[in-house]
């Protein structure tokens, strides 16, 4: 059944990825109309999240942010599909890293680094870094249930030199690879998801609400003495993004516990407050806000 689903869906995805840009974004606008006005995909969750975070905004302002989010989400989802066939040249034109000199400096130092990312603007085209530096991005991801689509994601990332490691294998794989001196690696983690409640050992404020926070990136960085950065991605206009590498710490071993992840949260919050429509409001980031905090957890 998995293969049949893949066999039927993949040709459609391929055709979408080959659409000229104007038609491609016109198609995205059609998808937006269907999702927003007809299917009303997760409208309740998105509205509740926005009302929870932006208590000072009027219903009309919430509605405007919500609508902008759905328009962006449709673009971003289709841009993921576009990655099936997008060229290196197009990728570099549409996703620019503004401080490549910093990456070249890090490359010259010959050390592996850790990069925190977020569900903001576009993270899918961030592997443009792979085609401009000697770093190989090793991205932590959640494995897809359909093994054929999972292989497709690996193949797409592999086109630009990136490699995926499942979240279950991340700690072991990254720890072992970092000991190897063969090649440079940039470990990338999207760190604004919500951990399972039984793994919620650290709680902090995010957008003014106390929630559990993933610590894997900080733990690995301190253990392996990696410099840590945040890839700050901004949407310039439809189909175009600019990113910059923001230093969180270049002395991770001597950082206070939880300081790295808190610096990351503050950087992400700043982006969300400035342009909230580009954050992924459809995921249930604040679902544990009223849960009982497990015994022994650290709360700041």
Tab-separated table of N, CA and C in Angstrom, residues 221-222 225-228 247-256 259-260:
chain	number	residue	atom	x	y	z
A	221	UNK	N	26.122	20.088	21.881
A	221	UNK	CA	27.102	21.164	21.676
A	221	UNK	C	28.094	21.239	22.827
A	222	UNK	N	27.595	21.142	24.068
A	222	UNK	CA	28.464	21.222	25.237
A	222	UNK	C	29.338	19.977	25.360
A	225	UNK	N	31.847	20.221	22.490
A	225	UNK	CA	32.535	21.512	22.420
A	225	UNK	C	32.414	22.141	21.034
A	226	UNK	N	31.165	22.248	20.559
A	226	UNK	CA	30.895	22.811	19.247
A	226	UNK	C	30.497	24.281	19.362
A	227	UNK	N	30.957	25.095	18.426
A	227	UNK	CA	30.423	26.445	18.307
A	227	UNK	C	28.967	26.338	17.881
A	228	UNK	N	28.122	27.230	18.407
A	228	UNK	CA	26.682	27.124	18.162
A	228	UNK	C	26.158	28.407	17.525
A	247	UNK	N	25.591	34.154	15.973
A	247	UNK	CA	26.351	33.424	16.989
A	247	UNK	C	25.564	33.314	18.289
A	248	UNK	N	25.376	32.091	18.774
A	248	UNK	CA	24.791	31.869	20.097
A	248	UNK	C	25.900	31.703	21.134
A	249	UNK	N	26.942	30.951	20.770
A	249	UNK	CA	28.131	30.864	21.612
A	249	UNK	C	29.262	30.217	20.818
A	250	UNK	N	30.471	30.665	21.097
A	250	UNK	CA	31.660	30.026	20.534
A	250	UNK	C	32.539	29.487	21.655
A	251	UNK	N	31.884	29.215	22.766
A	251	UNK	CA	32.557	28.625	23.929
A	251	UNK	C	31.527	27.782	24.690
A	252	UNK	N	30.968	26.806	24.011
A	252	UNK	CA	29.827	26.067	24.559
A	252	UNK	C	30.152	25.320	25.851
A	253	UNK	N	31.358	24.791	25.964
A	253	UNK	CA	31.708	24.002	27.154
A	253	UNK	C	31.640	24.817	28.434
A	254	UNK	N	31.896	26.104	28.319
A	254	UNK	CA	31.909	26.960	29.503
A	254	UNK	C	30.623	27.765	29.681
A	255	UNK	N	29.635	27.486	28.859
A	255	UNK	CA	28.350	28.180	28.993
A	255	UNK	C	27.565	27.627	30.179
A	256	UNK	N	26.805	28.494	30.828
A	256	UNK	CA	25.892	28.024	31.868
A	256	UNK	C	24.861	27.096	31.243
A	259	UNK	N	21.692	28.121	28.912
A	259	UNK	CA	21.862	29.465	28.350
A	259	UNK	C	21.814	29.454	26.826
A	260	UNK	N	22.298	28.391	26.208
A	260	UNK	CA	22.311	28.322	24.746
A	260	UNK	C	20.884	28.248	24.207
